[in-house]
Short mmCIF file of C-alpha atoms in Angstrom, two decimals:
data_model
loop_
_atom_site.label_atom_id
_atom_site.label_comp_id
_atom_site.label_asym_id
_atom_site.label_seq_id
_atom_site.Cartn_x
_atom_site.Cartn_y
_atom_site.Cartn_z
CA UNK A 1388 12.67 -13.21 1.31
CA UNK A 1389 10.72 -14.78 -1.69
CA UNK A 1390 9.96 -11.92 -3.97
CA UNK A 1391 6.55 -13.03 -4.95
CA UNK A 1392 5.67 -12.57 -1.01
CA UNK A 1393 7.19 -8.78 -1.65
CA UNK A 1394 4.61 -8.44 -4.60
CA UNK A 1395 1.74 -10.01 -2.65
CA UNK A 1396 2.72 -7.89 0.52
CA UNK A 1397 2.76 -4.70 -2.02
CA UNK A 1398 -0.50 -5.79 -4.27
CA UNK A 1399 -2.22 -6.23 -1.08
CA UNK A 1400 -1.69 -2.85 0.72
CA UNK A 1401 -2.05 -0.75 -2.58
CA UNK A 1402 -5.27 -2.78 -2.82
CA UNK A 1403 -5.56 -1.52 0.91
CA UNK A 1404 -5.20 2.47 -0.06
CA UNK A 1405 -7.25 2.23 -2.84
CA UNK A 1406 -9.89 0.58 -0.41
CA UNK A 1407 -9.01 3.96 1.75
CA UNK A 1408 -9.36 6.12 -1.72
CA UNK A 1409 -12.63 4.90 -2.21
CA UNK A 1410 -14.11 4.75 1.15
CA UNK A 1411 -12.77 8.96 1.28
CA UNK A 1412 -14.56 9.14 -2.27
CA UNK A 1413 -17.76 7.34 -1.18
CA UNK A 1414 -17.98 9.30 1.85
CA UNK A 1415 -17.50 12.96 0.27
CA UNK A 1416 -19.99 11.93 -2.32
CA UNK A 1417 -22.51 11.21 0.59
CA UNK A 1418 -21.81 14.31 2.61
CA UNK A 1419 -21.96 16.20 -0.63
CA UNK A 1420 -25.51 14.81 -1.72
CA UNK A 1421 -26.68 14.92 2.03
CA UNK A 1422 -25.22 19.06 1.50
CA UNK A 1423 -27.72 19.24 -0.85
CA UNK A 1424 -30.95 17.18 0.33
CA UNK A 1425 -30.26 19.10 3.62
CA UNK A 1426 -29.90 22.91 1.60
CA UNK A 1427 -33.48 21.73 -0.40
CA UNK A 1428 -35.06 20.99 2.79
CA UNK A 1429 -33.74 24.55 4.04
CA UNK A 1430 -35.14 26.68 1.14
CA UNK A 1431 -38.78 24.66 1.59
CA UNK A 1432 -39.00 25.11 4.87
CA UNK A 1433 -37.42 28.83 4.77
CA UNK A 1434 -40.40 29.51 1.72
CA UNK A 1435 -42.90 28.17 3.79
CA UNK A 1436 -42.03 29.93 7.11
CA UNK A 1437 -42.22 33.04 5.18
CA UNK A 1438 -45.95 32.11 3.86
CA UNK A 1439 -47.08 31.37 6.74
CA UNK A 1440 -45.18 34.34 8.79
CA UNK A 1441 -46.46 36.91 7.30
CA UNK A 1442 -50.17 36.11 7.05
CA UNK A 1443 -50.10 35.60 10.72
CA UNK A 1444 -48.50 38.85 11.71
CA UNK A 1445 -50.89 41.10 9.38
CA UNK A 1446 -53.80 39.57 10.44
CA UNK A 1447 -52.46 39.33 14.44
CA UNK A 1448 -51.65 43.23 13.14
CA UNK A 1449 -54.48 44.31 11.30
CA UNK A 1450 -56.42 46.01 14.20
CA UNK A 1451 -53.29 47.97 15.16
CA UNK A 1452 -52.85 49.84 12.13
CA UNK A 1453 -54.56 53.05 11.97
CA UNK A 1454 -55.91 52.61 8.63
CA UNK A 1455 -57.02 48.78 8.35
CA UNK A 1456 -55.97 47.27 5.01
CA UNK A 1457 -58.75 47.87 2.43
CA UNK A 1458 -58.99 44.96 0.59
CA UNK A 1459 -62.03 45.54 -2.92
CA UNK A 1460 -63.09 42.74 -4.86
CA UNK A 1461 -65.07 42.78 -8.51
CA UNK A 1462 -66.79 39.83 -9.61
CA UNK A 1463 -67.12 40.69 -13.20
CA UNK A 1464 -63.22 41.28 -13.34
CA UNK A 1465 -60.11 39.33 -12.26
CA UNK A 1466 -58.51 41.61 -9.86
CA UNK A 1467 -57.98 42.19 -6.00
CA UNK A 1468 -57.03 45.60 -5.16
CA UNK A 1469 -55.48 46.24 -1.88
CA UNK A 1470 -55.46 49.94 -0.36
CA UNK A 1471 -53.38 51.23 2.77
CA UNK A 1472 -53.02 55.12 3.28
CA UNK A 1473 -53.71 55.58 -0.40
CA UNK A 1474 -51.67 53.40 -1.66
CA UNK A 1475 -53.06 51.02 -3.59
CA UNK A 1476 -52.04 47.87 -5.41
CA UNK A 1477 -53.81 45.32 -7.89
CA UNK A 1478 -53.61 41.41 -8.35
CA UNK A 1479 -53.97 40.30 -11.72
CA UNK A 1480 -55.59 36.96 -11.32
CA UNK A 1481 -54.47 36.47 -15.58
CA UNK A 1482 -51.16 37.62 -14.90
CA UNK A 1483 -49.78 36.95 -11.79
CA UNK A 1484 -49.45 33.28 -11.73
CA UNK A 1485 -49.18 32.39 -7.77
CA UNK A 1486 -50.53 35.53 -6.65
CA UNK A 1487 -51.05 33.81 -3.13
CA UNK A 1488 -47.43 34.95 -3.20
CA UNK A 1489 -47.75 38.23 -4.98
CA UNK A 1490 -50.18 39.04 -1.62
CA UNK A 1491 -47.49 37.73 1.03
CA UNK A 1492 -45.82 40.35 -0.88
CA UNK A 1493 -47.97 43.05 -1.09
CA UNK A 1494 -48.40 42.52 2.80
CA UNK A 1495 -44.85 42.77 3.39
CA UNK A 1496 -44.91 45.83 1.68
CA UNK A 1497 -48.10 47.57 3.92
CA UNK A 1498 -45.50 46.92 6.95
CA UNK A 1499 -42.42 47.56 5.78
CA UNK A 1500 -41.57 50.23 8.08
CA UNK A 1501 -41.23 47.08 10.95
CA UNK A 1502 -38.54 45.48 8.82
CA UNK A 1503 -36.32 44.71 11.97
CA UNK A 1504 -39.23 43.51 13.84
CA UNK A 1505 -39.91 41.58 10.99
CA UNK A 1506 -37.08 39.30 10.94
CA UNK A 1507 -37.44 38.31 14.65
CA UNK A 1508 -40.90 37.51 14.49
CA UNK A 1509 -39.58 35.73 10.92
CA UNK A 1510 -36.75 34.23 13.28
CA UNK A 1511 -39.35 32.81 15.79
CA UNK A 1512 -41.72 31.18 12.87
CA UNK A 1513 -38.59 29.77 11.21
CA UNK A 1514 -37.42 28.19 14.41
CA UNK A 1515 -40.23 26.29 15.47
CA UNK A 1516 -41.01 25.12 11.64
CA UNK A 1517 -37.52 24.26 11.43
CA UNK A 1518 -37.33 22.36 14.18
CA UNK A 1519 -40.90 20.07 13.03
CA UNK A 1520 -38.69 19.39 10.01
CA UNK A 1521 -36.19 18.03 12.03
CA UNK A 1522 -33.21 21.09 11.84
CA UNK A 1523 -31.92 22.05 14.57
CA UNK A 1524 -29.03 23.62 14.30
CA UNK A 1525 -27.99 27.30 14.80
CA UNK A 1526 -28.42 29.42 12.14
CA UNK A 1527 -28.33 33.58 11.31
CA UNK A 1528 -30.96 34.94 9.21
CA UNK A 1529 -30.85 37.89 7.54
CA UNK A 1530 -33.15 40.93 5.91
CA UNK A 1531 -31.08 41.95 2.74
CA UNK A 1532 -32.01 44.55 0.37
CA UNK A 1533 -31.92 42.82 -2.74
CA UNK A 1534 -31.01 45.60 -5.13
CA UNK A 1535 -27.79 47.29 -3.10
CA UNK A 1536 -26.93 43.89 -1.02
CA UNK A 1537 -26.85 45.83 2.20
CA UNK A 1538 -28.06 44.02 5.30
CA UNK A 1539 -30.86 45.60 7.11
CA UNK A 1540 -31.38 43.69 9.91
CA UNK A 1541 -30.04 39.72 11.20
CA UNK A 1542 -30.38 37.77 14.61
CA UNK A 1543 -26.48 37.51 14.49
CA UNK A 1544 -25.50 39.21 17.39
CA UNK A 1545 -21.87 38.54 17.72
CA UNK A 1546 -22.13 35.02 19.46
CA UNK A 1547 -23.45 32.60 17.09
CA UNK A 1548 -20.30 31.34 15.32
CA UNK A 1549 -21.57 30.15 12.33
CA UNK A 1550 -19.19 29.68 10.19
CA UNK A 1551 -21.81 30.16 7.49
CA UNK A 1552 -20.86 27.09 4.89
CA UNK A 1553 -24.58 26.34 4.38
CA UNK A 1554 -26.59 29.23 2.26
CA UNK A 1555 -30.16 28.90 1.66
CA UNK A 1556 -32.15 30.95 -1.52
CA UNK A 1557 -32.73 34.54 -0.83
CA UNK A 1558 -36.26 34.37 -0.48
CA UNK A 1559 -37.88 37.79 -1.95
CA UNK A 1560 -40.50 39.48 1.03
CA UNK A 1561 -42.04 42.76 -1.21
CA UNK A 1562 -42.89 43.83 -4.47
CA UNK A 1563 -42.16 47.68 -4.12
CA UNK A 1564 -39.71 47.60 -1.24
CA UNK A 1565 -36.77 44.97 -2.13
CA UNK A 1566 -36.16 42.92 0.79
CA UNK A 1567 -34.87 39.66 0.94
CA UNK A 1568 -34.40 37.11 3.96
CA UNK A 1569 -31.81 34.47 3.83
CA UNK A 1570 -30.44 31.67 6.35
CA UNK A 1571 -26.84 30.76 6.86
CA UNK A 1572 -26.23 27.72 8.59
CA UNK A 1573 -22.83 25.83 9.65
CA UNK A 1574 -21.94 22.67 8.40
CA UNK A 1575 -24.33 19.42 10.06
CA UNK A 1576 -21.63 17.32 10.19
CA UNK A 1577 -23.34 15.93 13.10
CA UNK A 1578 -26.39 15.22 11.64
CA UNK A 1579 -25.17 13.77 8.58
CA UNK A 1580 -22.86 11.24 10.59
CA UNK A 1581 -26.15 10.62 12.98
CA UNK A 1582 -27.80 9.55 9.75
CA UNK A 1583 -24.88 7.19 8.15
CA UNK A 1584 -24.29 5.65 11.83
CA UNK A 1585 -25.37 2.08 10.19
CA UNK A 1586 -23.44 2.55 7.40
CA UNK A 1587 -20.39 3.68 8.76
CA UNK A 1588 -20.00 1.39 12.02
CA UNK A 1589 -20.59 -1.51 8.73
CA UNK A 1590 -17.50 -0.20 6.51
CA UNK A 1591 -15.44 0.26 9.62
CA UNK A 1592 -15.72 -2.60 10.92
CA UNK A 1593 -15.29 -4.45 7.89
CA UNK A 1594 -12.06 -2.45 7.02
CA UNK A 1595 -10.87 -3.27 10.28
CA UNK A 1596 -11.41 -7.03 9.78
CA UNK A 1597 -9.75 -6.41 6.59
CA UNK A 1598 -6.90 -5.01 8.40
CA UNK A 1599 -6.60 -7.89 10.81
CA UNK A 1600 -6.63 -10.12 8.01
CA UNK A 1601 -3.89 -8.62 6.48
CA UNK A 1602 -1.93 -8.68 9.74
CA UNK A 1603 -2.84 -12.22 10.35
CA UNK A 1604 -1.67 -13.07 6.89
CA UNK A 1605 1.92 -11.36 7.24
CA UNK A 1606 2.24 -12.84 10.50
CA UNK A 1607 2.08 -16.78 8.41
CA UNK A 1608 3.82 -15.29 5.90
CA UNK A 1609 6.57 -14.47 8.63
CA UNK A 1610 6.26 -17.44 10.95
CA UNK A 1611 6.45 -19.52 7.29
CA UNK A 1612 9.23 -18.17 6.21
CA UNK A 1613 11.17 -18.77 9.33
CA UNK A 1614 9.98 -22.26 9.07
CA UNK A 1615 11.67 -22.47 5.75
CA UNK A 1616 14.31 -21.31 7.00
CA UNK A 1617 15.22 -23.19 9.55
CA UNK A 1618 14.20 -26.62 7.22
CA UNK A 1619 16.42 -25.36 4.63
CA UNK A 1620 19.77 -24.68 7.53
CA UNK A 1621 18.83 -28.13 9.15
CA UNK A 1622 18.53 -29.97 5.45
CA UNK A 1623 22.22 -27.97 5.04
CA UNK A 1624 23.64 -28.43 8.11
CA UNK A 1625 22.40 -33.07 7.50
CA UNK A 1626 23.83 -32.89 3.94
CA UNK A 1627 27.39 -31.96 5.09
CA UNK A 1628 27.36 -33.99 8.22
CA UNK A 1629 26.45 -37.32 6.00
CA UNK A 1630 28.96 -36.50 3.43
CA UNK A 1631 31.65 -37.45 5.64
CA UNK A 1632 31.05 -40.54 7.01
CA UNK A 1633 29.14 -41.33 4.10
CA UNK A 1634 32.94 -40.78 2.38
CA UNK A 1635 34.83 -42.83 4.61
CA UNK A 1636 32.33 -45.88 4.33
CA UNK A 1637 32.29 -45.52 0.76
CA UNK A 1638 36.38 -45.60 0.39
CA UNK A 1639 36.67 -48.50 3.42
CA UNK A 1640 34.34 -50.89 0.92
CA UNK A 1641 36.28 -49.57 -2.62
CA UNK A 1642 39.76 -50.67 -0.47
CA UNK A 1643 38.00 -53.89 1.06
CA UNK A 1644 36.90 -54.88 -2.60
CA UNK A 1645 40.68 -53.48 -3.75
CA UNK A 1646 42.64 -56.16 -1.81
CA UNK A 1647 40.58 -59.01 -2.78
CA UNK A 1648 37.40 -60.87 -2.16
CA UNK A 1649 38.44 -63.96 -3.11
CA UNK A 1650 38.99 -65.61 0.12
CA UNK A 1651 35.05 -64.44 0.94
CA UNK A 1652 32.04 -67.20 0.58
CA UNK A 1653 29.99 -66.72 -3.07
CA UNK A 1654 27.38 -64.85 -0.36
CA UNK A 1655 29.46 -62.70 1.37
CA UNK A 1656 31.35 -61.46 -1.74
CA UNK A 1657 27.37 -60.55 -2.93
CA UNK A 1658 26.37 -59.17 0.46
CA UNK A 1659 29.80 -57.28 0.42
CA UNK A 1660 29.10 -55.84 -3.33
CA UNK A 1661 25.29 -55.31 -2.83
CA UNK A 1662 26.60 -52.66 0.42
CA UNK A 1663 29.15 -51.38 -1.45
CA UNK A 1664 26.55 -50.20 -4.38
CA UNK A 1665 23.84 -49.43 -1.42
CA UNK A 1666 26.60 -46.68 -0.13
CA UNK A 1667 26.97 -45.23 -3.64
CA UNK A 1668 23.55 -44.81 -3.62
CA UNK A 1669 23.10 -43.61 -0.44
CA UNK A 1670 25.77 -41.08 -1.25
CA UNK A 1671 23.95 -39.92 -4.52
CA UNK A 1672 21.19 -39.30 -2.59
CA UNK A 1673 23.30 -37.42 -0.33
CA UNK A 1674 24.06 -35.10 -3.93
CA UNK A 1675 20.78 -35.27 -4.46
CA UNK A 1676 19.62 -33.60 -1.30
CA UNK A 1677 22.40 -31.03 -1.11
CA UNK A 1678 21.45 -29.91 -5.30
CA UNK A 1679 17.51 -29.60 -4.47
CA UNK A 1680 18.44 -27.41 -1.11
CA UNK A 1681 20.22 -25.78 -3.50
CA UNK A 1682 17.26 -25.01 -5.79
CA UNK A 1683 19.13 -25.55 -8.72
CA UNK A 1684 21.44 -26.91 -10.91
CA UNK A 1685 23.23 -27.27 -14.58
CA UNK A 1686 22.40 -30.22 -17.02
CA UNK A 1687 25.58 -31.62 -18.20
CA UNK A 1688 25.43 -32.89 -21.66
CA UNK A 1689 26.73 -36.36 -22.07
CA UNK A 1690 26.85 -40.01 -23.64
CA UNK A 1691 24.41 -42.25 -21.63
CA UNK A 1692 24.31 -45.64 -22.55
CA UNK A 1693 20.49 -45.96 -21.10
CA UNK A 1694 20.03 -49.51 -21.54
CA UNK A 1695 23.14 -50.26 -19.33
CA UNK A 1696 22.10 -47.54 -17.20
CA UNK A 1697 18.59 -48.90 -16.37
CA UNK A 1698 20.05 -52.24 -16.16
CA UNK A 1699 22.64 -51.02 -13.51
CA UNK A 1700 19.79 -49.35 -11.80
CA UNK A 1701 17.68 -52.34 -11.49
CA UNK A 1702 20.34 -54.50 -10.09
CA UNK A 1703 20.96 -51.88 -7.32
CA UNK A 1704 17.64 -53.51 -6.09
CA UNK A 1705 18.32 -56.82 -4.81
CA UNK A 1706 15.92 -58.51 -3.12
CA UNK A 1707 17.57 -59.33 0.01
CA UNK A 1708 19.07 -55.49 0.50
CA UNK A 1709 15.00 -54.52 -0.10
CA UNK A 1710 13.96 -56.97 2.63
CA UNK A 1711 10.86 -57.66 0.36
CA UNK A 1712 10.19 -60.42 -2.68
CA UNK A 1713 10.83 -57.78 -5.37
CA UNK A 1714 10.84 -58.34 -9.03
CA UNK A 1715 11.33 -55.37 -11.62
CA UNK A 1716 10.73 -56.06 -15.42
CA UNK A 1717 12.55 -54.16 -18.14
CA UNK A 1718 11.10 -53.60 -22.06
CA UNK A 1719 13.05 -51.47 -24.09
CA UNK A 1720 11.08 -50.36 -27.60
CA UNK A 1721 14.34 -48.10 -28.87
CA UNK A 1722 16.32 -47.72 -31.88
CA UNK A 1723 19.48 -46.75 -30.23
CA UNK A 1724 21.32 -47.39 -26.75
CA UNK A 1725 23.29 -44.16 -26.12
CA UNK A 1726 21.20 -41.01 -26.03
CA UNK A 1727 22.47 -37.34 -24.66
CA UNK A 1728 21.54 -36.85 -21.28
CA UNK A 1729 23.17 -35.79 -17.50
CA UNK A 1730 25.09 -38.68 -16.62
CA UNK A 1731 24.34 -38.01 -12.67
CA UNK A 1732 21.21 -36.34 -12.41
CA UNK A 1733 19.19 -38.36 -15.01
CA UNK A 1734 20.23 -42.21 -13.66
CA UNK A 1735 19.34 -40.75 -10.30
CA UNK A 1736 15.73 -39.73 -11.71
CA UNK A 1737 14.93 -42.52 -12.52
CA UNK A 1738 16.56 -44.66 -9.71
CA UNK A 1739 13.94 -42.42 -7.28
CA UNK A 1740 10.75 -43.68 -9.63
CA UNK A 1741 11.99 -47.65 -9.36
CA UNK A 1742 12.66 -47.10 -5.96
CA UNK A 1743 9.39 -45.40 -4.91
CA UNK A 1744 7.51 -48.03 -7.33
CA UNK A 1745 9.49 -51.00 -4.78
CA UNK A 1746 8.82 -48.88 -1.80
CA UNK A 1747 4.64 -48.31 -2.34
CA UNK A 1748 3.82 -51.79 -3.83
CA UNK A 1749 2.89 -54.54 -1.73
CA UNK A 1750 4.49 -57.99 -1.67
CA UNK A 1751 5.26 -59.19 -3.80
CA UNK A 1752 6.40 -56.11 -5.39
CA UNK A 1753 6.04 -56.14 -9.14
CA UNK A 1754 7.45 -53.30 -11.00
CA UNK A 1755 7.56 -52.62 -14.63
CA UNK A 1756 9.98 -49.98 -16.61
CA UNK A 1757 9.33 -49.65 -20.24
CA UNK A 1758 11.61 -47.71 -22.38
CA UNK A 1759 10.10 -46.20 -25.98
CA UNK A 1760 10.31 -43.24 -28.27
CA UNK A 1761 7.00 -40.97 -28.89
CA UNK A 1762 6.96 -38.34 -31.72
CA UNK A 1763 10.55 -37.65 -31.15
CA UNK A 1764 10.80 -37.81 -27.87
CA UNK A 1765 12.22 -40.70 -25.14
CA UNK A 1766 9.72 -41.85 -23.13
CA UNK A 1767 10.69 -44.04 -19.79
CA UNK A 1768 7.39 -45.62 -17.93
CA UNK A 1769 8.15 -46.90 -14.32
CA UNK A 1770 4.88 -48.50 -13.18
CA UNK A 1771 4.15 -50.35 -9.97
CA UNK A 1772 1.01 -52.57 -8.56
CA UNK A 1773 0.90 -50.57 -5.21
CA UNK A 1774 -1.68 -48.65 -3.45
CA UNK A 1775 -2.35 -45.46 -5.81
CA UNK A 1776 -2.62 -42.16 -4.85
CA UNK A 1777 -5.90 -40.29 -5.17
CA UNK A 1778 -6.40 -37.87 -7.53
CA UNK A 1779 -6.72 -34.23 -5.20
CA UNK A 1780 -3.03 -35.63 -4.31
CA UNK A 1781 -1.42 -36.08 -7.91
CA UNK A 1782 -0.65 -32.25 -8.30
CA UNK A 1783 1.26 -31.74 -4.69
CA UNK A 1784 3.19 -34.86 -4.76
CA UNK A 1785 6.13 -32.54 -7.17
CA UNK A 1786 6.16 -30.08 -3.91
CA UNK A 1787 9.18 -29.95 -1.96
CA UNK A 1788 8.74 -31.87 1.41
CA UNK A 1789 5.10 -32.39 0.54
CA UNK A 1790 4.35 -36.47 1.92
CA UNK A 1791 1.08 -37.85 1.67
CA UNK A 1792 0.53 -38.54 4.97
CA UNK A 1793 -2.27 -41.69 5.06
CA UNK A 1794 -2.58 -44.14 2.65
CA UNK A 1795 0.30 -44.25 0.46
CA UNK A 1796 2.82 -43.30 2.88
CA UNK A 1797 1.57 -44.40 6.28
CA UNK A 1798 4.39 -47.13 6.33
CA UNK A 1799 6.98 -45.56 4.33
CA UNK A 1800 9.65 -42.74 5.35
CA UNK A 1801 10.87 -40.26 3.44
CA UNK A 1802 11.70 -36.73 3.17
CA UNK A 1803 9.61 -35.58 0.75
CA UNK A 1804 12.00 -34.32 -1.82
CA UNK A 1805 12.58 -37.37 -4.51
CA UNK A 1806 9.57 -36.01 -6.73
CA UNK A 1807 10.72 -32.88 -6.15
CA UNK A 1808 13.99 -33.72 -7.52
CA UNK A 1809 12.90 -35.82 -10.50
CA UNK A 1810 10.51 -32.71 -11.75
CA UNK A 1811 13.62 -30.26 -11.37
CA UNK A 1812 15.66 -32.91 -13.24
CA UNK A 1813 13.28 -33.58 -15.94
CA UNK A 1814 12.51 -30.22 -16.66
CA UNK A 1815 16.21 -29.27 -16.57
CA UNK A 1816 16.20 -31.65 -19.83
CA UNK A 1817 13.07 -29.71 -21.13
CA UNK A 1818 11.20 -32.51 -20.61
CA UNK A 1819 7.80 -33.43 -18.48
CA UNK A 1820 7.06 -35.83 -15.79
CA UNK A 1821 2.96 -37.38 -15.99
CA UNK A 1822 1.68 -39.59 -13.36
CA UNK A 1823 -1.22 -42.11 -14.00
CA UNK A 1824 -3.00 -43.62 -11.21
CA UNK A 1825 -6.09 -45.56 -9.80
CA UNK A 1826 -5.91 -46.43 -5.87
CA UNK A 1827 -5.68 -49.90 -5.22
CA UNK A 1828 -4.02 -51.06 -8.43
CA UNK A 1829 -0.61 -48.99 -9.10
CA UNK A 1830 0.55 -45.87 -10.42
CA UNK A 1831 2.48 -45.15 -13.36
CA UNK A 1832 5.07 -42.30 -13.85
CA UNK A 1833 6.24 -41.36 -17.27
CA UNK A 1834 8.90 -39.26 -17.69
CA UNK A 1835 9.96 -37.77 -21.54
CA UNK A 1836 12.86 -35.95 -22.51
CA UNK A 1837 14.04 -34.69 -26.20
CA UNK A 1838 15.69 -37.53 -27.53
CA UNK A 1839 19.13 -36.29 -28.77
CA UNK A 1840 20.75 -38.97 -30.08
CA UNK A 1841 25.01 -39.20 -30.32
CA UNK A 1842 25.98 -38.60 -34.07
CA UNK A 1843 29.30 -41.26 -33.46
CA UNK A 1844 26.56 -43.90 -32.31
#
């Protein structure tokens, strides 16, 4: 198989897994930043629970306690003391910046003793706050001491299964006493998928469209190639059955014209000659289609007499063989005759051009080949007063088996190939092949090779 398809086939699924790459990227990014919107949201909520926890239980407490909290405030100075079985402690409104904190603290600390009732009435406040913030998955939360690390009480009784990837802040409950709570939650995959739903049902199914793309585009690729395939064994397989017959034909007319013509009517000796040099050309077309199946060939080097060759070339086309008034005009602007040049490939070149000129002009067909040197070069102009060709055409018409099919070619058979040929032949002489046009007056093609002329001429 063509090796470019093997690089387009291998460019397109690396492009593919790098799509795959960057899609796992994107995605771990996301998770990773939703990680840590979902961990901020935690510690807020976890703070706030813990504000709003323990004011409720001391004052839901307060008339329990056998010695109510004593609570003394001075005008004329900036504390709050707060007394409970002697102890006492002061707020320093100066020096305790957030001391509605410092008092959740000192609260904690009057009722310390319930620690382990403290975290489930801390478990029930967190839970329903939680769940107003929208989290509601299962968690463990724990009372630490936050000097030794030892736990002193948790809701994990054995049957949660968290697997405990999500940590929130240890959020500090005393002044005096030590204690900690923190949360440990499992991984919201879950939720995080629940919130990219849009965006991943969009990448999906656009990677899957990619995906049938690619399938679709291997499966032309395939069906193509077999296509080629089977032109290329067919244009084989015509070639060889041709050359044959296409042999004996040509030898019955050289051994007809061998014995004599001269008992054969002026006409019938140029009817006879005209077929005869109609089967050579047939059969160098037969060459011709079995070198560009092929795909390539080796420029032989030789003396070419051009202006006998182009004047051999334009008598192939006689008007009653062509079936069409036909009249072909030859200007030769050269210094020299015999130039170095394939002495097969080359004539045949430019046979195809005056033969396509005859072939897309009207009729009277009046076609024009001008021979001329430019800047070194040979330059050979075959023009033509037929229909044109249109400009989005000019490119594909040096495509194998590519036929314009309305307009220029509607009325004309062919195979598709003689462009194809003359560009491989050209080129082979490291020369180009232009084509100048305008529909509905003619087209001109130029064709320029180095012009390497024979020292002995």
């Amino acid at each position: 198989m063509n090796r470019k398809i093997h690089v387009t086939w291998g460019v397109s699924i690396f492009a593919i897994l790098c799509l795959l790459i960057f899609q796992g990227f994107w995605l771990n990014r996301v998770i990773e930043f939703k990680k840590a919107e979902y961990l901020n949201l935690i510690n807020t909520t976890l703070s706030g629970a813990v504000e709003s926890g323990f004011e409720e239980y001391v004052v839901r407490n307060q008339s329990r306690l056998e010695e109510p909290i004593s609570v003394s405030v001075k005008s004329n100075e900036n504390f709050i003391k707060l007394i409970l079985k002697g102890d006492t402690t002061v707020l320093n409104y100066n020096q305790d910046n957030g001391y509605l904190s410092v008092l959740r603290k000192v609260c904690y600390d009057l009722i310390k003793e319930q620690s382990e009732e403290n975290v489930h009435m801390l478990d029930s406040v967190c839970k329903s706050i939680f769940v107003s913030k929208g989290i509601k998955e299962k968690y463990v939360l724990e009372l630490v001491n936050t000097q030794t690390g030892d736990i002193i009480a948790s809701t994990d009784n054995g049957s949660s299964r968290i697997e405990r990837h999500l940590v929130s802040n240890m959020v500090e409950l005393g002044l005096k006493s030590h204690h900690g709570v923190i949360v440990y939650f499992d991984m919201p995959y879950k939720t995080f998928f629940t919130q990219m739903t849009g965006v991943l049902i969009s990448s999906f199914v656009l990677f899957v469209l990619l995906i049938v793309c690619f399938i679709y585009q291997i499966k032309t690729i395939l069906v193509q190639y077999q296509i080629s395939k089977i032109r290329e064994e067919f244009m084989s397989s015509m070639v060889h059955e041709l050359k044959l017959p296409l042999s004996a034909v040509q030898n019955a007319f050289s051994g007809i014209i061998s014995y004599g013509v001269d008992n054969l009517k002026d006409k019938q000796r140029i009817l006879l000659n005209a077929a005869h040099k109609r089967v050579d050309q047939l059969n160098n077309f037969v060459y011709k289609l079995l070198i560009v199946w092929k795909q390539g060939f080796k420029i032989s080097w030789n003396r070419l007499n051009l202006r006998e060759t182009i004047d051999s070339l334009v008598a192939l086309f006689d008007p009653m063989l062509m079936g069409k008034n036909v009249s072909i005009k030859v200007d030769y602007q050269l210094s020299v005759d015999v130039i170095e040049a394939d002495d097969i490939h080359f004539p045949n070149a430019i046979n195809n051009l005056i033969e396509n000129a005859i072939k897309y002009s009207g009729d009277p067909a009046k076609v024009e080949v001008v021979c001329r040197e430019v800047d070194g070069m040979i330059a050979i102009d075959v023009k033509d007063n037929g229909i044109g060709i249109p400009e989005k055409f000019r490119e594909k018409i040096f495509e194998r088996y590519y036929r314009i099919h309305h307009g220029r070619s509607t009325d004309v058979h062919g195979f598709g190939i003689g462009l194809s040929y003359v560009k491989q032949v050209i080129e082979a002489h490291e020369g180009v092949i232009r084509v100048e046009s305008e529909v509905g007056v003619g087209t001109t093609f130029t064709v320029m090779i180095p012009l390497v002329k024979d020292e002995n001429d």
